[in-house]
């Protein structure tokens, strides 16, 4: 009980003070979340170029999107491709890094810093850096590949390798980042006694990892999987910065969902169509999140 | 099973453990080099003369240190201007985020009012919303009130708590502060604002620093928001500046100056990291623990 004075007027005063303190959150909720989300739903049923009044066109935007727009399909495919690589790699690579960094050996904090640094590099800076590293003729990556006798690909200049280039930049920024730190915190919470008991029973390293480590950190893995999926679906900056004028090339191979949405909204000023795309994105994210919780939720061990 | 193994697994496995430890070092070292090398390359390129940038085989340490790349960065685009713009915008946004997030967190953690928990629940749920769903109506709204091509759409929303995540973290922290301190203040006749400013905020410095770091990183790196709202190049932020740079020359990107500009954008982040390492790492780990 925190009531020093618990009279009616004191309670009213406390309530007023509370609303005063949380006013920014209430305004955020109304102006930055609920208002816009309702508005975008309504706008998605219109044709609106912002200059002239909106025209109500019913489900036309959705119909065009699913039945006619090849670029929409292209952008969805590109995004699924990106997600299919980034979500598993963005889970497994940080997990392996965390396992390595969890051992007690000398110079650990130096290693930790090395792995962590790429994750704090601003995405724009990381993207121009990798544009340079992946330059087909002059870049370091192809020079290194050439030194061992491999002819490097054209990376961002080839529709076959452009998505892979962006996946590479993304994983570089993720490997030692938040996911790794979350796993590391999880690993450090696993009781030593479990491993000692398993070791006495003669369990091999792989068995211990599979039967103790992974179940014990599974809530953290679910959390990062869900967040990773949501983030991967929103990939934008890397593709914008790494293609000329942010066009998502070559031949639309890096035109990801949000990049296409951006083109529709802010280059072609088709606000209705872009809003419909935003709502479809919202529904996709909600669905996949719900599926992940359902599928993995049962197998998660909450310690 | 041997008795000695059961009693002391550490001692019995010494040679194997030595081997494993050495192996761990090798793997860690290789990994660390792979991850840090691109950053070293950024610095290296930023200090090389035009010809050496393209030399084969590539050199890591420049034979001549070419500091002119750094001054060239300021000539190719209005980099100094953009840098200053970012510093101003980000400072105001961080201040706005920390102040208003702390206010909200205090209200949600400590003051009782009808509907408070319900509001908090809905507020938390907004974390799941992809920002792209709000982006278009916000743009149209800001356009209607004439805020396009000004800093207002970047700065004003920062005074609405910066989102549920900041508030959630701070609320968790505030709930650990003993109530006795506040009650003593109340008996002495302090107002809620005085309690918040003189008791709660000073006791929460570590949590506030963590929020400030998150907020700094977010606004320093933000690309999409300024891209949508800013058209006049004089108003650009650093993130837009780097992108502008890249587009200045169609065929020949000035890699030396561009890497110099990148180094200047990354440097404050890395400096902040080394100064406040503990806050960085603990704050981020916290998000997983409590999320």
mmCIF file of C-alpha atoms in Angstrom, chain A residues 1-6 11 14-29 31-37 39-40 43 48 50-51 93 97 100-101 103-109 111 113-126 128-133 135 138 140 143 171-172 175-178 181-182 185-186 196 199-202 205 208 220 223 226 230 234 236-237 240-246 258 261-262 265-266 269 271 274-275 278-279 281-282 285-286 289, chain B residues 1 5-6 9-10 13 17 20-21 24-39 41-42 45 53-54 56 58 100-108 110-116 119 122-124 126-140 142-144 157 159-164 167 179 182-183 186-187 192-193 196 217 220-224 227-228 238-240 242-243 246 255 258-259 262 265-266 269-270 273-274 277 280-281 284-285 287-289 291:
data_model
loop_
_atom_site.group_PDB
_atom_site.id
_atom_site.type_symbol
_atom_site.label_atom_id
_atom_site.label_comp_id
_atom_site.label_asym_id
_atom_site.label_seq_id
_atom_site.Cartn_x
_atom_site.Cartn_y
_atom_site.Cartn_z
ATOM 1 C CA UNK A 1 0.000 0.000 0.000
ATOM 2 C CA UNK A 2 1.432 3.330 -0.883
ATOM 3 C CA UNK A 3 -1.459 5.416 0.434
ATOM 4 C CA UNK A 4 -0.266 7.924 2.943
ATOM 5 C CA UNK A 5 -3.507 9.783 2.517
ATOM 6 C CA UNK A 6 -6.280 7.626 1.232
ATOM 7 C CA UNK A 11 -7.137 9.553 -4.701
ATOM 8 C CA UNK A 14 -3.204 10.877 -7.597
ATOM 9 C CA UNK A 15 -5.254 9.835 -10.610
ATOM 10 C CA UNK A 16 -4.885 13.275 -12.151
ATOM 11 C CA UNK A 17 -1.141 13.224 -11.537
ATOM 12 C CA UNK A 18 -0.982 9.780 -13.139
ATOM 13 C CA UNK A 19 -2.763 10.917 -16.299
ATOM 14 C CA UNK A 20 -0.462 13.927 -16.402
ATOM 15 C CA UNK A 21 2.673 11.770 -16.215
ATOM 16 C CA UNK A 22 1.498 9.248 -18.783
ATOM 17 C CA UNK A 23 0.201 11.914 -21.167
ATOM 18 C CA UNK A 24 3.046 11.355 -23.673
ATOM 19 C CA UNK A 25 2.150 7.657 -23.834
ATOM 20 C CA UNK A 26 -1.545 8.442 -24.314
ATOM 21 C CA UNK A 27 -0.715 10.900 -27.090
ATOM 22 C CA UNK A 28 1.657 8.355 -28.650
ATOM 23 C CA UNK A 29 -1.095 5.768 -28.561
ATOM 24 C CA UNK A 31 -1.498 10.033 -32.637
ATOM 25 C CA UNK A 32 1.276 7.609 -33.557
ATOM 26 C CA UNK A 33 -0.444 4.221 -33.293
ATOM 27 C CA UNK A 34 -4.240 3.854 -33.135
ATOM 28 C CA UNK A 35 -5.110 6.909 -35.230
ATOM 29 C CA UNK A 36 -2.676 6.120 -38.063
ATOM 30 C CA UNK A 37 -3.487 2.408 -38.102
ATOM 31 C CA UNK A 39 -6.482 5.763 -41.067
ATOM 32 C CA UNK A 40 -4.229 3.480 -43.085
ATOM 33 C CA UNK A 43 -6.902 4.770 -47.004
ATOM 34 C CA UNK A 48 -5.164 8.800 -53.337
ATOM 35 C CA UNK A 50 -2.403 13.353 -51.955
ATOM 36 C CA UNK A 51 -2.791 16.217 -54.462
ATOM 37 C CA UNK A 93 25.441 -17.765 -35.989
ATOM 38 C CA UNK A 97 29.256 -17.034 -31.153
ATOM 39 C CA UNK A 100 32.230 -19.700 -27.914
ATOM 40 C CA UNK A 101 32.179 -16.520 -25.857
ATOM 41 C CA UNK A 103 33.917 -20.298 -22.229
ATOM 42 C CA UNK A 104 36.205 -19.007 -19.533
ATOM 43 C CA UNK A 105 39.453 -18.211 -21.281
ATOM 44 C CA UNK A 106 41.939 -15.392 -21.258
ATOM 45 C CA UNK A 107 41.326 -12.279 -23.357
ATOM 46 C CA UNK A 108 37.600 -12.977 -23.545
ATOM 47 C CA UNK A 109 36.540 -9.348 -23.363
ATOM 48 C CA UNK A 111 36.987 -11.278 -28.405
ATOM 49 C CA UNK A 113 34.326 -6.554 -28.339
ATOM 50 C CA UNK A 114 35.480 -7.752 -31.759
ATOM 51 C CA UNK A 115 32.270 -9.685 -32.355
ATOM 52 C CA UNK A 116 30.107 -6.935 -30.936
ATOM 53 C CA UNK A 117 31.525 -3.946 -32.840
ATOM 54 C CA UNK A 118 29.913 -4.660 -36.249
ATOM 55 C CA UNK A 119 26.486 -4.663 -34.627
ATOM 56 C CA UNK A 120 26.782 -1.041 -33.499
ATOM 57 C CA UNK A 121 27.914 0.229 -36.895
ATOM 58 C CA UNK A 122 25.077 2.323 -38.391
ATOM 59 C CA UNK A 123 23.365 0.333 -41.145
ATOM 60 C CA UNK A 124 24.038 3.077 -43.707
ATOM 61 C CA UNK A 125 27.763 3.052 -42.932
ATOM 62 C CA UNK A 126 27.843 -0.758 -42.939
ATOM 63 C CA UNK A 128 28.470 1.604 -48.043
ATOM 64 C CA UNK A 129 31.397 -0.259 -46.476
ATOM 65 C CA UNK A 130 30.211 -3.584 -47.900
ATOM 66 C CA UNK A 131 29.463 -1.956 -51.223
ATOM 67 C CA UNK A 132 33.178 -1.195 -51.283
ATOM 68 C CA UNK A 133 34.271 -4.621 -49.985
ATOM 69 C CA UNK A 135 33.110 -4.200 -55.469
ATOM 70 C CA UNK A 138 38.526 -3.553 -56.748
ATOM 71 C CA UNK A 140 38.702 -6.840 -50.907
ATOM 72 C CA UNK A 143 40.712 -9.989 -54.161
ATOM 73 C CA UNK A 171 24.450 -11.261 -40.903
ATOM 74 C CA UNK A 172 27.720 -9.388 -40.367
ATOM 75 C CA UNK A 175 26.318 -12.115 -35.468
ATOM 76 C CA UNK A 176 27.603 -10.375 -32.345
ATOM 77 C CA UNK A 177 24.620 -8.148 -31.724
ATOM 78 C CA UNK A 178 21.544 -8.221 -29.482
ATOM 79 C CA UNK A 181 23.978 -11.034 -25.995
ATOM 80 C CA UNK A 182 20.547 -12.455 -25.230
ATOM 81 C CA UNK A 185 22.744 -14.100 -20.842
ATOM 82 C CA UNK A 186 20.647 -17.245 -21.262
ATOM 83 C CA UNK A 196 28.339 -31.733 -14.258
ATOM 84 C CA UNK A 199 29.339 -35.253 -17.655
ATOM 85 C CA UNK A 200 29.313 -37.797 -14.846
ATOM 86 C CA UNK A 201 26.761 -39.791 -16.794
ATOM 87 C CA UNK A 202 29.231 -39.754 -19.679
ATOM 88 C CA UNK A 205 29.536 -32.577 -25.876
ATOM 89 C CA UNK A 208 24.918 -31.981 -23.616
ATOM 90 C CA UNK A 220 15.360 -16.800 -25.640
ATOM 91 C CA UNK A 223 11.960 -14.485 -28.604
ATOM 92 C CA UNK A 226 9.880 -13.894 -33.567
ATOM 93 C CA UNK A 230 9.515 -9.229 -37.916
ATOM 94 C CA UNK A 234 11.044 -4.952 -42.853
ATOM 95 C CA UNK A 236 14.909 -1.594 -46.271
ATOM 96 C CA UNK A 237 18.014 0.484 -45.599
ATOM 97 C CA UNK A 240 18.159 1.290 -50.566
ATOM 98 C CA UNK A 241 21.766 2.255 -49.901
ATOM 99 C CA UNK A 242 23.375 -0.571 -51.872
ATOM 100 C CA UNK A 243 21.464 0.055 -55.112
ATOM 101 C CA UNK A 244 21.746 3.176 -57.295
ATOM 102 C CA UNK A 245 18.994 5.656 -56.321
ATOM 103 C CA UNK A 246 17.527 2.977 -54.076
ATOM 104 C CA UNK A 258 9.150 -2.318 -47.758
ATOM 105 C CA UNK A 261 6.025 0.034 -50.520
ATOM 106 C CA UNK A 262 8.283 3.081 -50.258
ATOM 107 C CA UNK A 265 4.028 5.747 -51.487
ATOM 108 C CA UNK A 266 6.789 8.283 -51.941
ATOM 109 C CA UNK A 269 2.346 8.756 -54.591
ATOM 110 C CA UNK A 271 -1.010 6.201 -50.981
ATOM 111 C CA UNK A 274 0.895 1.525 -50.339
ATOM 112 C CA UNK A 275 -1.480 1.455 -47.367
ATOM 113 C CA UNK A 278 1.239 -2.053 -45.303
ATOM 114 C CA UNK A 279 -1.861 -3.835 -44.044
ATOM 115 C CA UNK A 281 2.496 -6.810 -44.264
ATOM 116 C CA UNK A 282 0.876 -6.363 -40.869
ATOM 117 C CA UNK A 285 3.708 -10.581 -39.539
ATOM 118 C CA UNK A 286 0.866 -11.292 -37.112
ATOM 119 C CA UNK A 289 4.222 -14.682 -35.126
ATOM 120 C CA UNK B 1 32.549 -45.395 -14.050
ATOM 121 C CA UNK B 5 36.167 -39.092 -12.644
ATOM 122 C CA UNK B 6 33.049 -38.817 -10.561
ATOM 123 C CA UNK B 9 35.918 -34.289 -13.656
ATOM 124 C CA UNK B 10 38.015 -31.142 -14.107
ATOM 125 C CA UNK B 13 40.224 -34.261 -18.180
ATOM 126 C CA UNK B 17 40.546 -29.536 -21.781
ATOM 127 C CA UNK B 20 39.674 -27.730 -26.255
ATOM 128 C CA UNK B 21 40.798 -24.426 -24.835
ATOM 129 C CA UNK B 24 38.446 -22.334 -28.764
ATOM 130 C CA UNK B 25 41.169 -19.690 -28.990
ATOM 131 C CA UNK B 26 41.870 -20.515 -32.622
ATOM 132 C CA UNK B 27 38.192 -20.430 -33.607
ATOM 133 C CA UNK B 28 37.550 -17.233 -31.644
ATOM 134 C CA UNK B 29 40.580 -15.518 -33.121
ATOM 135 C CA UNK B 30 39.621 -16.472 -36.664
ATOM 136 C CA UNK B 31 36.048 -15.315 -36.107
ATOM 137 C CA UNK B 32 37.079 -12.068 -34.463
ATOM 138 C CA UNK B 33 39.415 -11.227 -37.359
ATOM 139 C CA UNK B 34 36.696 -11.927 -39.935
ATOM 140 C CA UNK B 35 34.239 -9.681 -38.129
ATOM 141 C CA UNK B 36 36.546 -6.785 -37.360
ATOM 142 C CA UNK B 37 38.493 -6.771 -40.605
ATOM 143 C CA UNK B 38 35.836 -4.883 -42.607
ATOM 144 C CA UNK B 39 36.049 -2.060 -40.058
ATOM 145 C CA UNK B 41 39.492 -1.885 -43.998
ATOM 146 C CA UNK B 42 37.172 1.116 -43.696
ATOM 147 C CA UNK B 45 40.832 2.921 -47.185
ATOM 148 C CA UNK B 53 43.185 2.249 -52.896
ATOM 149 C CA UNK B 54 43.098 0.213 -56.096
ATOM 150 C CA UNK B 56 46.881 -5.245 -56.093
ATOM 151 C CA UNK B 58 45.724 -4.768 -51.399
ATOM 152 C CA UNK B 100 9.027 11.602 -21.527
ATOM 153 C CA UNK B 101 9.753 7.872 -21.251
ATOM 154 C CA UNK B 102 10.738 8.420 -17.609
ATOM 155 C CA UNK B 103 7.577 10.439 -16.961
ATOM 156 C CA UNK B 104 5.361 7.731 -18.419
ATOM 157 C CA UNK B 105 7.254 4.960 -16.666
ATOM 158 C CA UNK B 106 6.807 6.725 -13.322
ATOM 159 C CA UNK B 107 3.086 7.179 -13.927
ATOM 160 C CA UNK B 108 2.652 3.528 -14.909
ATOM 161 C CA UNK B 110 3.687 4.288 -9.181
ATOM 162 C CA UNK B 111 0.556 6.389 -9.587
ATOM 163 C CA UNK B 112 -2.857 4.781 -9.502
ATOM 164 C CA UNK B 113 -5.680 5.848 -11.778
ATOM 165 C CA UNK B 114 -8.693 4.126 -13.305
ATOM 166 C CA UNK B 115 -7.797 2.452 -16.605
ATOM 167 C CA UNK B 116 -4.049 2.817 -16.078
ATOM 168 C CA UNK B 119 -3.728 1.808 -21.166
ATOM 169 C CA UNK B 122 -2.539 -1.401 -25.194
ATOM 170 C CA UNK B 123 0.598 0.746 -25.199
ATOM 171 C CA UNK B 124 2.814 -2.366 -24.899
ATOM 172 C CA UNK B 126 2.037 -1.213 -30.090
ATOM 173 C CA UNK B 127 5.544 -2.738 -30.019
ATOM 174 C CA UNK B 128 4.227 -5.437 -32.366
ATOM 175 C CA UNK B 129 3.055 -2.943 -34.996
ATOM 176 C CA UNK B 130 5.301 -2.659 -38.045
ATOM 177 C CA UNK B 131 6.105 1.073 -38.391
ATOM 178 C CA UNK B 132 5.251 0.943 -42.101
ATOM 179 C CA UNK B 133 1.556 0.651 -41.236
ATOM 180 C CA UNK B 134 1.640 4.044 -39.510
ATOM 181 C CA UNK B 135 4.083 5.657 -41.942
ATOM 182 C CA UNK B 136 1.654 6.776 -44.659
ATOM 183 C CA UNK B 137 -1.080 8.386 -42.507
ATOM 184 C CA UNK B 138 1.655 10.092 -40.464
ATOM 185 C CA UNK B 139 3.212 11.466 -43.626
ATOM 186 C CA UNK B 140 -0.140 12.744 -44.867
ATOM 187 C CA UNK B 142 2.445 16.038 -41.288
ATOM 188 C CA UNK B 143 1.934 17.258 -44.831
ATOM 189 C CA UNK B 144 -1.467 18.736 -43.962
ATOM 190 C CA UNK B 157 7.345 12.627 -31.977
ATOM 191 C CA UNK B 159 8.643 13.852 -27.067
ATOM 192 C CA UNK B 160 5.961 11.152 -27.019
ATOM 193 C CA UNK B 161 8.128 8.678 -25.034
ATOM 194 C CA UNK B 162 9.855 7.104 -28.045
ATOM 195 C CA UNK B 163 7.664 4.023 -27.788
ATOM 196 C CA UNK B 164 6.611 1.307 -25.386
ATOM 197 C CA UNK B 167 8.814 2.952 -21.022
ATOM 198 C CA UNK B 179 8.327 3.199 -1.826
ATOM 199 C CA UNK B 182 8.594 8.574 -1.904
ATOM 200 C CA UNK B 183 6.296 8.393 1.092
ATOM 201 C CA UNK B 186 4.939 13.004 0.348
ATOM 202 C CA UNK B 187 4.716 13.505 4.114
ATOM 203 C CA UNK B 192 4.680 14.432 -7.361
ATOM 204 C CA UNK B 193 6.817 16.372 -9.794
ATOM 205 C CA UNK B 196 9.940 12.418 -9.655
ATOM 206 C CA UNK B 217 21.653 4.686 -31.597
ATOM 207 C CA UNK B 220 21.781 8.488 -35.196
ATOM 208 C CA UNK B 221 21.180 5.496 -37.479
ATOM 209 C CA UNK B 222 17.656 6.281 -38.609
ATOM 210 C CA UNK B 223 17.509 6.432 -42.384
ATOM 211 C CA UNK B 224 13.884 5.984 -43.431
ATOM 212 C CA UNK B 227 14.510 10.077 -46.169
ATOM 213 C CA UNK B 228 10.752 10.539 -46.243
ATOM 214 C CA UNK B 238 24.382 12.127 -41.576
ATOM 215 C CA UNK B 239 22.676 8.917 -42.690
ATOM 216 C CA UNK B 240 21.300 10.694 -45.770
ATOM 217 C CA UNK B 242 26.485 9.038 -46.718
ATOM 218 C CA UNK B 243 23.878 7.875 -49.178
ATOM 219 C CA UNK B 246 27.494 7.333 -52.937
ATOM 220 C CA UNK B 255 36.002 5.505 -52.007
ATOM 221 C CA UNK B 258 33.419 8.044 -48.622
ATOM 222 C CA UNK B 259 35.217 5.740 -46.182
ATOM 223 C CA UNK B 262 31.859 6.569 -42.801
ATOM 224 C CA UNK B 265 29.835 8.564 -38.652
ATOM 225 C CA UNK B 266 30.895 5.386 -36.855
ATOM 226 C CA UNK B 269 29.155 5.306 -31.694
ATOM 227 C CA UNK B 270 32.334 3.335 -31.058
ATOM 228 C CA UNK B 273 30.532 2.077 -26.666
ATOM 229 C CA UNK B 274 33.990 2.089 -25.094
ATOM 230 C CA UNK B 277 30.452 -0.552 -22.392
ATOM 231 C CA UNK B 280 25.491 -1.146 -23.654
ATOM 232 C CA UNK B 281 25.867 -4.824 -22.999
ATOM 233 C CA UNK B 284 20.737 -5.144 -24.436
ATOM 234 C CA UNK B 285 20.867 -8.387 -22.491
ATOM 235 C CA UNK B 287 15.784 -6.685 -23.252
ATOM 236 C CA UNK B 288 15.942 -10.425 -23.737
ATOM 237 C CA UNK B 289 15.669 -11.300 -20.076
ATOM 238 C CA UNK B 291 10.974 -9.320 -22.779
#
